[in-house]
Coordinates of C-alpha atoms and ligand atoms in Angstrom, one line a residue:
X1 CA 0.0 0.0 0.0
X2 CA 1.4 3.4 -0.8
X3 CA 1.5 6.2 1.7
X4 CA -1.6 7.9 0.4
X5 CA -4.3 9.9 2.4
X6 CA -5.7 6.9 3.7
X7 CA -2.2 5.9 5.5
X8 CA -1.3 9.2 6.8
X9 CA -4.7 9.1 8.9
X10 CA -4.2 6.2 9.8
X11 CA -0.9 7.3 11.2
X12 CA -2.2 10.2 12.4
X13 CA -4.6 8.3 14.7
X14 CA -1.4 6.7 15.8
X15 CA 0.8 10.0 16.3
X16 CA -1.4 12.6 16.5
X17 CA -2.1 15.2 13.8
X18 CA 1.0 17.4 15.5
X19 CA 3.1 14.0 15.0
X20 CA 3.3 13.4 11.2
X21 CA 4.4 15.2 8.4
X22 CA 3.6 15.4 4.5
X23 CA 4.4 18.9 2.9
X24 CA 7.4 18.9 1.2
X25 CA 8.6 21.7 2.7
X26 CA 8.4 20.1 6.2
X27 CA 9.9 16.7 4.4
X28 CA 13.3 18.5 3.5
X29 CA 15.2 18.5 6.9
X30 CA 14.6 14.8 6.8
X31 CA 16.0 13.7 3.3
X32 CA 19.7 13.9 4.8
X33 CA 21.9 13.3 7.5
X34 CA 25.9 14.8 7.2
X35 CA 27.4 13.3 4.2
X36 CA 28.4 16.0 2.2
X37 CA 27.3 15.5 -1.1
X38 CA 24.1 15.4 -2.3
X39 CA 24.3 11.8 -3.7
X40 CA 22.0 9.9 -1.4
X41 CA 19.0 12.7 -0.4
X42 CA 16.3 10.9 -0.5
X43 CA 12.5 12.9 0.5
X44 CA 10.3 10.8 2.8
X45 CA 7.2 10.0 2.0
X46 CA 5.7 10.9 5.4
X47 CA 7.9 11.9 8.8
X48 CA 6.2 9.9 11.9
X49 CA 7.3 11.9 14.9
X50 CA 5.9 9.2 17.9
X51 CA 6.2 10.8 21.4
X52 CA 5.5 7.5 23.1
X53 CA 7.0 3.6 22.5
X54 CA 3.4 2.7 22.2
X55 CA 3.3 4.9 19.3
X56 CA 7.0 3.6 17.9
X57 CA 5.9 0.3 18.1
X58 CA 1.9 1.3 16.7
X59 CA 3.8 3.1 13.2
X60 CA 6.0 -0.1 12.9
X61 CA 3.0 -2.4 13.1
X62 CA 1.2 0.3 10.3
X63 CA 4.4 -0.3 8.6
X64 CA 4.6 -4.1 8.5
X65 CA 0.9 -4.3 7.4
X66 CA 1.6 -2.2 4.9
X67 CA 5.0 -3.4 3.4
X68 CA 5.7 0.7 4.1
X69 CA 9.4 1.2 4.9
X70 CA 10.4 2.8 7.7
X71 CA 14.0 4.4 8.5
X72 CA 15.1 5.5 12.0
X73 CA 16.3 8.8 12.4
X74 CA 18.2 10.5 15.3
X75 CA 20.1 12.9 15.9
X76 CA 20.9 13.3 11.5
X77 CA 24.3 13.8 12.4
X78 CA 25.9 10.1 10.9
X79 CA 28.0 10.9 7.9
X80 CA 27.0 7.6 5.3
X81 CA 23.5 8.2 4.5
X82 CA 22.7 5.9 6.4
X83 CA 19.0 7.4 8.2
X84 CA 18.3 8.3 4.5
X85 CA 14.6 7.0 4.0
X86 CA 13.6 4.4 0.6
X87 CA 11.5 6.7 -2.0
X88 CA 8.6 5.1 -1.3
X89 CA 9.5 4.4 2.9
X90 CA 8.7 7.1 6.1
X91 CA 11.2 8.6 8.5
X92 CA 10.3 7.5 11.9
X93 CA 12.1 10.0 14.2
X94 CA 12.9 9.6 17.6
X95 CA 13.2 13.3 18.5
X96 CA 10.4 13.5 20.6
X97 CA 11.3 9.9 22.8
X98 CA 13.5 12.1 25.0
X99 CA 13.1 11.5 28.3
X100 CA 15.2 10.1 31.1
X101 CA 13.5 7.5 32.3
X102 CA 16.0 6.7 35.5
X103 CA 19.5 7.8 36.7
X104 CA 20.8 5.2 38.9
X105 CA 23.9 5.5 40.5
X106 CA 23.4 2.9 42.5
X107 CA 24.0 0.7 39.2
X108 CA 26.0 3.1 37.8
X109 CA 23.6 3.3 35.1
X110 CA 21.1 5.7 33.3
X111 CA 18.4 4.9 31.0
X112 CA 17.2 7.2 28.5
X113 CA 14.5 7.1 25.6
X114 CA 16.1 6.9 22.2
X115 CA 16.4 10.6 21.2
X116 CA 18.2 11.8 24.6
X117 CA 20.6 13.4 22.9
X118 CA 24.6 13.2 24.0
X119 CA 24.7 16.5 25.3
X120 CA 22.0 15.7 28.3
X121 CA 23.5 11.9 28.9
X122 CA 26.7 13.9 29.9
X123 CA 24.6 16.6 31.8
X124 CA 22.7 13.9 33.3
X125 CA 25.9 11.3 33.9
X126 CA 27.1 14.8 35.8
X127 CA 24.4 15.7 37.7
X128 CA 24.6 12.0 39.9
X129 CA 28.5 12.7 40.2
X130 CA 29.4 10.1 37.4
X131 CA 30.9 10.1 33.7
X132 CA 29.8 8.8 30.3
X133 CA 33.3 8.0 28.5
X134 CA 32.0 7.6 24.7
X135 CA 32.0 11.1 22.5
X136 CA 31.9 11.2 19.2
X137 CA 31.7 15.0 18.1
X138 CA 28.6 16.2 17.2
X139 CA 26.5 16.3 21.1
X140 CA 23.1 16.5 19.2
X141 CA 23.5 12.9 18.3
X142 CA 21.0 10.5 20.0
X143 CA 20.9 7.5 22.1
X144 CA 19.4 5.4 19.8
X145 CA 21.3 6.7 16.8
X146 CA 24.8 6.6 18.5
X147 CA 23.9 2.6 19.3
X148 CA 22.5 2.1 15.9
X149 CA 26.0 3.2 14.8
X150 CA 28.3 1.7 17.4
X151 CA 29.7 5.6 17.5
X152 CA 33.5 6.4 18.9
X153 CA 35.2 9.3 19.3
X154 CA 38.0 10.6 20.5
X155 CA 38.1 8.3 24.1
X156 CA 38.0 4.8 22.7
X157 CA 41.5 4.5 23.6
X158 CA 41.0 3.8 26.9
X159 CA 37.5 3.4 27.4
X160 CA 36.1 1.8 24.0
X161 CA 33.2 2.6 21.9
X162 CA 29.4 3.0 22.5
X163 CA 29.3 -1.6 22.7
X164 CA 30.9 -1.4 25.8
X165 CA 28.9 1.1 27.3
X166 CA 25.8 -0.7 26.5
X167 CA 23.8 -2.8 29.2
X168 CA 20.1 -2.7 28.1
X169 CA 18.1 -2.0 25.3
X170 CA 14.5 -2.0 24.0
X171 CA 13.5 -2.6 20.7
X172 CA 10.5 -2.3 18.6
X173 CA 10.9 -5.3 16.6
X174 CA 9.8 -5.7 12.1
X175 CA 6.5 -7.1 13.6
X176 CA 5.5 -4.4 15.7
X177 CA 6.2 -6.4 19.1
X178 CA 8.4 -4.7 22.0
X179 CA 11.2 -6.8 23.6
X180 CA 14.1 -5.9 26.1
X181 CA 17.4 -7.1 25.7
X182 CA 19.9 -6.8 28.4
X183 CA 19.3 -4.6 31.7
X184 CA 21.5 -3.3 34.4
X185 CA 24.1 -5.8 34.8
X186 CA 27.2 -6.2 33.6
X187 CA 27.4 -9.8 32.7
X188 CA 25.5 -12.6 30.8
X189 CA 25.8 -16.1 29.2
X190 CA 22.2 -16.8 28.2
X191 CA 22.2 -17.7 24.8
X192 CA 22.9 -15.6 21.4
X193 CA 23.6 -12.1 21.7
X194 CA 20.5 -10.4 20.7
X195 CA 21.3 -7.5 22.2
X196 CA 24.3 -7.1 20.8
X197 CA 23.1 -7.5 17.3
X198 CA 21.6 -4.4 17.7
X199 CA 24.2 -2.6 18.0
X200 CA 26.0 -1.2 14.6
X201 CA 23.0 -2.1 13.0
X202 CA 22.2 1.0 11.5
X203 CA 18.0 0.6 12.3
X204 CA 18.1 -2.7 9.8
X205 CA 17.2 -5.1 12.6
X206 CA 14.9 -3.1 14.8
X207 CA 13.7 0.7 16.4
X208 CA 15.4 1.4 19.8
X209 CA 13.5 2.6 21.9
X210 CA 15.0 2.6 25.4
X211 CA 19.1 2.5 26.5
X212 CA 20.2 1.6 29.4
X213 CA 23.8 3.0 29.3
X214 CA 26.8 2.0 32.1
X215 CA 28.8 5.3 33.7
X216 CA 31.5 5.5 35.2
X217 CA 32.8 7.2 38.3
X218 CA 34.0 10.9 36.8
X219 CA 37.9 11.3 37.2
X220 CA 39.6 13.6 39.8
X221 CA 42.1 15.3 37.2
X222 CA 42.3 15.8 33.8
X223 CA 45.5 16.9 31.5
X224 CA 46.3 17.5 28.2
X225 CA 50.0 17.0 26.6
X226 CA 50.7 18.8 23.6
X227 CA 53.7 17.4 21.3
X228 CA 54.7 19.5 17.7
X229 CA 56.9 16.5 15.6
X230 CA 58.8 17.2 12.2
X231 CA 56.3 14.7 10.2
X232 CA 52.9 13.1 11.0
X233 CA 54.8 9.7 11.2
X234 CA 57.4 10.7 13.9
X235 CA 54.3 11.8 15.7
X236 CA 52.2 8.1 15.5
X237 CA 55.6 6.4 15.6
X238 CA 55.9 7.6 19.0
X239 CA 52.7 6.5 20.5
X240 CA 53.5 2.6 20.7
X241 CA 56.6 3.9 23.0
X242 CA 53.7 5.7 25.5
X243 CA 51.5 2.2 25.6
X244 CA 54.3 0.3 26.4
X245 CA 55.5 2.1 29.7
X246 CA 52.1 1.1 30.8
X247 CA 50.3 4.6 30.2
X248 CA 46.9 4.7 28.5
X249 CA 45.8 7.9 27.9
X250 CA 42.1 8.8 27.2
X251 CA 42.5 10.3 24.3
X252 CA 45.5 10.8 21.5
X253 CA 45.1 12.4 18.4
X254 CA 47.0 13.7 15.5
X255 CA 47.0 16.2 13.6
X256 CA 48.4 17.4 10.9
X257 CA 50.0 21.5 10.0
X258 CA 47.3 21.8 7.2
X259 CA 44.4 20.7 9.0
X260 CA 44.8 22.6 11.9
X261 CA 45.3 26.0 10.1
X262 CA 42.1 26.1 8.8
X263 CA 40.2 25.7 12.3
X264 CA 43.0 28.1 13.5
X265 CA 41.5 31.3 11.0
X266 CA 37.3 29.1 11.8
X267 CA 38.1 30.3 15.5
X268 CA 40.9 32.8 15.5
X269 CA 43.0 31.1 17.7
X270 CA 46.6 29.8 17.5
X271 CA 47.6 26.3 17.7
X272 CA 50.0 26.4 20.7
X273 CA 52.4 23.8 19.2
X274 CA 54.1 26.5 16.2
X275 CA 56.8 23.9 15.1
X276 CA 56.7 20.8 13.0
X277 CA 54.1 19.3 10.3
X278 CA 52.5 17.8 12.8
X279 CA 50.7 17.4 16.2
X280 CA 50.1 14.6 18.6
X281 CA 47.4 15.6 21.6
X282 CA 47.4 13.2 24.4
X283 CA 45.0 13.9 27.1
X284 CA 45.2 11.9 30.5
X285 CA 42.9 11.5 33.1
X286 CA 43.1 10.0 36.8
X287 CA 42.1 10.2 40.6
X288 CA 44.1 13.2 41.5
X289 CA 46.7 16.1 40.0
X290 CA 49.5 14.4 41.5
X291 CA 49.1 10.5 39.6
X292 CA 48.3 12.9 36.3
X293 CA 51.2 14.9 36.3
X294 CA 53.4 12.3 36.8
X295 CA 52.4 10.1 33.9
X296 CA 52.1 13.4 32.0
X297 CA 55.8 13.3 32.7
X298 CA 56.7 10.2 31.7
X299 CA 55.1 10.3 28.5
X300 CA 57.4 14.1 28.2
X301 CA 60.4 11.6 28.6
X302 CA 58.9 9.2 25.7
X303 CA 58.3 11.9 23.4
X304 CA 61.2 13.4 24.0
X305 CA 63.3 10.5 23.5
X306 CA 61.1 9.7 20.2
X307 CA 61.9 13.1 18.4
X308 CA 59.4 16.0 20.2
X309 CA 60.4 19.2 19.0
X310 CA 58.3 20.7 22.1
X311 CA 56.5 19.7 24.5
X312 CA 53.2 21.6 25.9
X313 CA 51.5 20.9 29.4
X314 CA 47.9 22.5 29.1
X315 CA 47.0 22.3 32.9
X316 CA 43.8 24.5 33.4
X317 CA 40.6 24.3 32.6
X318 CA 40.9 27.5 29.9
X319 CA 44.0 26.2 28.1
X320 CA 43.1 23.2 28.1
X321 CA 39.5 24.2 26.4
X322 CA 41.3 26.5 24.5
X323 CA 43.6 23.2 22.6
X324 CA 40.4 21.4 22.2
X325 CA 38.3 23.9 20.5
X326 CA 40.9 24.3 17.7
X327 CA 41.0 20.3 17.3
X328 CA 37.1 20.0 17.6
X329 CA 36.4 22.5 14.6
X330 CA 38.7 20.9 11.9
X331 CA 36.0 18.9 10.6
X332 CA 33.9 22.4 10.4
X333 CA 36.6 24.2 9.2
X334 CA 37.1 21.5 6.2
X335 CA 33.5 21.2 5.5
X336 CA 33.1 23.6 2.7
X337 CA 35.4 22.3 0.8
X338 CA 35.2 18.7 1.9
X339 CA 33.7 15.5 -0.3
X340 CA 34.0 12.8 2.1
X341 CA 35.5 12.4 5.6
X342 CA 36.8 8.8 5.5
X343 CA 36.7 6.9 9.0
X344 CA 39.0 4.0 8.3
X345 CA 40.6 1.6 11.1
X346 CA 44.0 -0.1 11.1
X347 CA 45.9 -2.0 13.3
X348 CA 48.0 0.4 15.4
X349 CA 51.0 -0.7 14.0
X350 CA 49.9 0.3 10.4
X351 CA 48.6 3.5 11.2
X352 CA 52.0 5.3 10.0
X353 CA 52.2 3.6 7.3
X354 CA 48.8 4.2 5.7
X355 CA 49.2 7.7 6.8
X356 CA 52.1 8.0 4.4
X357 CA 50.5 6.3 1.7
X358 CA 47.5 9.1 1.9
X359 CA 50.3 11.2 1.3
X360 CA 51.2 9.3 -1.6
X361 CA 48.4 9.9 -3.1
X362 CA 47.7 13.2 -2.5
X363 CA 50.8 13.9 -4.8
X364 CA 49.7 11.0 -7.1
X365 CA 46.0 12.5 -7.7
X366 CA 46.9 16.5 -7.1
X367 CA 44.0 16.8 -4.1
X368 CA 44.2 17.8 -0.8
X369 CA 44.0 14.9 1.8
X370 CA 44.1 16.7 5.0
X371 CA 44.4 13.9 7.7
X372 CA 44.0 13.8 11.2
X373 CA 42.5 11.2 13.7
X374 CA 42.5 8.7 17.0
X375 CA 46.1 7.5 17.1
X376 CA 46.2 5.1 19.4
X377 CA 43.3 3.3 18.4
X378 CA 43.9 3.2 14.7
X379 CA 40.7 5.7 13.2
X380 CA 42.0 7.4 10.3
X381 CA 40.0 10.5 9.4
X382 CA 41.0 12.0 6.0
X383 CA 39.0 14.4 4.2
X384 CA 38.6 14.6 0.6
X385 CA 38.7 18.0 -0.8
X386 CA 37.6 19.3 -4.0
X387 CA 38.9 22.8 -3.3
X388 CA 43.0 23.5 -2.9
X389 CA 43.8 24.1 0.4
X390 CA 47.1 26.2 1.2
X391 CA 48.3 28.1 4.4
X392 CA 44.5 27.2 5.7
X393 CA 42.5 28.5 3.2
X394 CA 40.3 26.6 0.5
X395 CA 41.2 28.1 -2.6
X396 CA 39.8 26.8 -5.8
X397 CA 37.7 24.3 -7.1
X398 CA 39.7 20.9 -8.6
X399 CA 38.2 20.3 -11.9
X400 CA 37.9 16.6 -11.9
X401 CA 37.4 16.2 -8.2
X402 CA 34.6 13.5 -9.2
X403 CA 36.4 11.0 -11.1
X404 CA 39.6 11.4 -8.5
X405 CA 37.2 11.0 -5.7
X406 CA 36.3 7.7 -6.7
X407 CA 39.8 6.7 -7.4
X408 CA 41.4 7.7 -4.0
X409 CA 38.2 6.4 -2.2
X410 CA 39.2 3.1 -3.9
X411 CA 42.5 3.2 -3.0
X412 CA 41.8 3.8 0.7
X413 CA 40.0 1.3 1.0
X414 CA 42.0 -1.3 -0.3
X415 CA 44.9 0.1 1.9
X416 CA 43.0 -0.7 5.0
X417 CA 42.0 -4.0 3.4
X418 CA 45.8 -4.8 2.9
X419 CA 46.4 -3.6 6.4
X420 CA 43.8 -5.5 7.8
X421 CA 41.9 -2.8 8.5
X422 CA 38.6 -2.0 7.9
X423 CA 36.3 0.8 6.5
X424 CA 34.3 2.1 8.8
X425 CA 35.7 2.6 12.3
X426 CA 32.8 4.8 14.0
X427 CA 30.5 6.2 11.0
X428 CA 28.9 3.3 9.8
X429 CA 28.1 1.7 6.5
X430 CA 24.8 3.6 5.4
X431 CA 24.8 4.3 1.8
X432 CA 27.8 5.5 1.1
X433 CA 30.3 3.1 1.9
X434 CA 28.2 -0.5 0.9
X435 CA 29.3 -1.2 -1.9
X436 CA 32.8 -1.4 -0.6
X437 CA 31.8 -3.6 2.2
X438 CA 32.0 -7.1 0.7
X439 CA 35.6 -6.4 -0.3
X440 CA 36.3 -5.8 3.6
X441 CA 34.6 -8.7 5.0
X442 CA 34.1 -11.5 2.3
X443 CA 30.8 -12.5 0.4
X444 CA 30.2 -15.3 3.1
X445 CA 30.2 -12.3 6.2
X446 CA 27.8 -10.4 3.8
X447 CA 25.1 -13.3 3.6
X448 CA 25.6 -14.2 6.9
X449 CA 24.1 -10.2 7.1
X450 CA 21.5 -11.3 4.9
X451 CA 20.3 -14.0 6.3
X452 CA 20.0 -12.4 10.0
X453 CA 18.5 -9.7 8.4
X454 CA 16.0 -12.5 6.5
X455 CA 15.5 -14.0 10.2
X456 CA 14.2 -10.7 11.9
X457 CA 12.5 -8.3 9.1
X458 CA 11.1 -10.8 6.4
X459 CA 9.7 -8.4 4.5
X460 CA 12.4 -6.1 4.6
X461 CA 10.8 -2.9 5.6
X462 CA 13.4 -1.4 8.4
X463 CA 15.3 1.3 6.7
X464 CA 16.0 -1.0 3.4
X465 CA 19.6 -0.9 1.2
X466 CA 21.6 0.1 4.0
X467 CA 24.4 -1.8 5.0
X468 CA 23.7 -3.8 2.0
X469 CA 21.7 -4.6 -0.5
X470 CA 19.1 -7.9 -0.2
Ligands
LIG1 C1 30.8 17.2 13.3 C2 30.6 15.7 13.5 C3 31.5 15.0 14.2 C4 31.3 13.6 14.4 N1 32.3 12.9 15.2 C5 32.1 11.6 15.4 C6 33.0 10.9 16.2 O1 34.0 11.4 16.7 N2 32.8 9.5 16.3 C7 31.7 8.9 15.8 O2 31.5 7.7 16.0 N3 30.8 9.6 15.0 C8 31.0 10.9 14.8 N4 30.1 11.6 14.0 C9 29.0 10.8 13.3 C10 27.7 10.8 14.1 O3 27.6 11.8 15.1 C11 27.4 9.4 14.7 O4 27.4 8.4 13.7 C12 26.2 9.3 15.6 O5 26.3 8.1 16.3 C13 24.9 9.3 14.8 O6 23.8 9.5 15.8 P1 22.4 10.1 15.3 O7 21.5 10.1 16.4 O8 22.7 11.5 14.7 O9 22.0 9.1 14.2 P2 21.3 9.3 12.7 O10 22.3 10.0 11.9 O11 20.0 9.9 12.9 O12 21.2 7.8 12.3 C14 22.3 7.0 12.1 C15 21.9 5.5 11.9 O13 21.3 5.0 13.0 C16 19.9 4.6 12.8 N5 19.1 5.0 13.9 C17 19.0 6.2 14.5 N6 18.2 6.1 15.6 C18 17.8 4.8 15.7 C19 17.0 4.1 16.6 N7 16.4 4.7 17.6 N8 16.8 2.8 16.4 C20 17.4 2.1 15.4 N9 18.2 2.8 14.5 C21 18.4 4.1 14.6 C22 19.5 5.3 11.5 O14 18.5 4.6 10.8 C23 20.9 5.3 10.8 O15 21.0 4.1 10.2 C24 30.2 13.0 13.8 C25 29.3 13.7 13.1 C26 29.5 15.0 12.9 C27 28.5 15.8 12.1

């Protein structure tokens, strides 16, 4: 049945007039998430906005009867078209499921509906004295959304992604029906790992409704080590030499000269570090100023050793905000100019390596590759530009950006293959990056996909062709 007048009332009685949409003009915010180009907008037919999992779970039934395909959408902030709806499918969007439905330090625990966003789990995590590790960057993602896409960030060094965080879930299942999966404990060894199934699956398996998500308790100091290195590969090269003494830091990055001047003149503010091509940001946490320092310290002796042309202790509160807000608006400061921001994963042993061979081909292709990312954990994040970029400023257009796009995306890809890597560390597979997928994991992993997918949505109606094609 096609979403015609008669299946927007019947949605409406669902929803509520105020929770469904059909003019185009309401439809637009709702054909895209953050990949850059255009490729992949897709208008809904309809937007279902449920404020209640009654209602989730009354649209998905609507749906199923139907053969109406439905897409979850969160926070829109995933960057593969992945909550891109089917042409003739709805967007079912959890904005309005965004309650907190307990804070339980006790557990050291919070559950939340699906479109809490990140920025009040931290404010929430912080207001019962306790600490949600996982951030990727954009705090308007959502609960359900960041489990959807087994998110990252910066902080999986030390404390993993969003899978580790994740105790409990409720779903909305293809049928309509309501389960819960998990709950508030930390261990279990009863049976298949529903649960977990859930989790990276990009809304093809089933609607979160509810997360129940663990904390932890909220470190006594924070600092932040600031190291300029002659070339990006020094920099990584050094960070094996930090694990091994035994330090994990929360969070290292790298980043190169040319990225970093652009979100220099986006915020008008200098990078500390002025010498070097390139950047590595280690931030440490702990009980107290004293245990911080002094494995601040050792890594200063590492780094040192390894070739540091500097090295920069940011420890207050204003410098150390000051670092980060230069390192949180490269991807903004790109943005104009940028085609796709790549997400592979390597070992960490290989991260060097395939860092060099971007450089390769920026020279090979004649685009800008500005690179940066997670360098202890192996996340490579390199933009493709279409614009020139010098001295931090996107100059002109490339004129065959397209074709080279496709040829460096390629050859990225089958790096990280080589490396036994893979293609998607924290953004997902959506749209944009399925095609590629059976190269990474083999044509038997794909219809293994398939045939779970078969298993729990037979008639294929939640969020169709991401992932992969059936
Ligand atoms: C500036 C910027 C920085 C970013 N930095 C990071 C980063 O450091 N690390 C990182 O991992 N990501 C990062 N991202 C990507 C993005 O924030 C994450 O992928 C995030 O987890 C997506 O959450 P969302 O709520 O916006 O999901 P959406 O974009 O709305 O949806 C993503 C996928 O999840 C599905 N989905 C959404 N809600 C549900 C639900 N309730 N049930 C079932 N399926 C659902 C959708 O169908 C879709 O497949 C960044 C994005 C931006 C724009």
């Amino acid at each position: 049945m096609p979403v015609d007048k008669d299946w927007l009332k019947r949605a409406a009685d669902i929803v509520g007039p105020d929770g469904i949409l059909s003019d185009v003009s309401d439809l637009e915010a709702y054909g895209h998430d953050e990949y850059a180009l255009d490729t992949y907008v897709q208008l809904p037919k309809s937007v279902a906005k449920p404020a209640t999992e009654e209602q989730v779970a009354g649209i998905v039934q609507l749906c199923a009867e139907t053969g109406v395909p439905v897409t979850a959408r969160g926070g829109g902030t995933g960057l593969s078209a992945a909550c891109v709806s089917d042409p003739h499918g709805i967007v079912l969007s959890l904005e309005r499921l965004n309650k907190l439905i307990q804070a339980d330090p006790d557990n050291y625990a919070i559950t939340v509906q699906a479109g809490f966003t990140l920025e009040q789990i931290n404010k929430a995590a912080e207001d019962i004295g306790l600490f949600f590790p996982p951030h990727p960057g954009d705090e308007s993602a959502m609960a359900g959304g960041m489990v959807a896409t087994n998110a990252g960030g910066a902080r999986a060094v030390k404390y993993g992604t969003i899978k580790h965080f994740v105790l409990g879930l409720q779903v909305v299942l293809a049928s309509g029906e309501t389960v819960e999966l998990g709950g508030s404990f930390m261990k279990s060894s009863i049976g298949y790992g529903l649960m977990e199934l859930m989790i990276g699956s990009e809304g093809t398996l089933g609607i979160i409704t509810r997360v129940t998500l663990a904390l932890l308790p909220k470190p006594g100091s924070i600092q932040t080590v600031l190291a300029p290195f002659d070339t990006v590969s020094a920099a990584i090269e050094s960070v094996p030499a930090i694990l091994n003494r035994g330090i994990i830091p929360f969070a290292v990055e790298f980043v190169e000269r040319s990225a970093i001047a652009c979100a220099e003149r986006l915020v008008d503010r200098s990078w500390p570090a002025r010498q070097g091509s390139a950047s590595l940001l280690l931030m440490l946490d702990g009980p107290d100023e004293e245990f911080v320092l002094s494995q601040a310290g050792a890594i200063a002796e590492v780094m040192e050793e390894r070739g540091a042309l500097d090295i920069l202790l940011a420890d207050n509160r204003e410098r150390q905000e000051e670092i980060l807000g230069i390192r949180s608006m490269i991807y903004e400061a790109l943005r104009p100019g940028t085609v796709e921001l790549f997400d592979v994963c390597v070992p960490r042993s290989q991260i060097a390596g395939h860092v060099e061979f971007v450089h390769d081909l920026e020279q090979k292709y004649q685009v800008p590759l500005p690179t940066y990312g997670h360098a202890a954990d192996g996340n490579v994040h390199t933009n493709f530009m279409r614009t020139r970029l010098e001295d931090g400023v996107l100059g002109q257009e490339i004129p065959d950006w397209q074709s080279k796009h496709e040829a460096v995306r390629r050859e990225i890809f089958d790096d990280v293959i080589r490396r036994k890597g893979n293609i998607s560390g924290e953004h997902g597979i959506g749209l944009a990056k399925r095609d590629y997928l059976a190269n990474n994991i083999g044509r038997t992993n794909v219809a293994l996909m398939r045939s779970i997918k078969k298993a729990l949505d037979p008639k294929g109606i939640l969020n169709p062709g991401k992932i992969f094609t059936l």
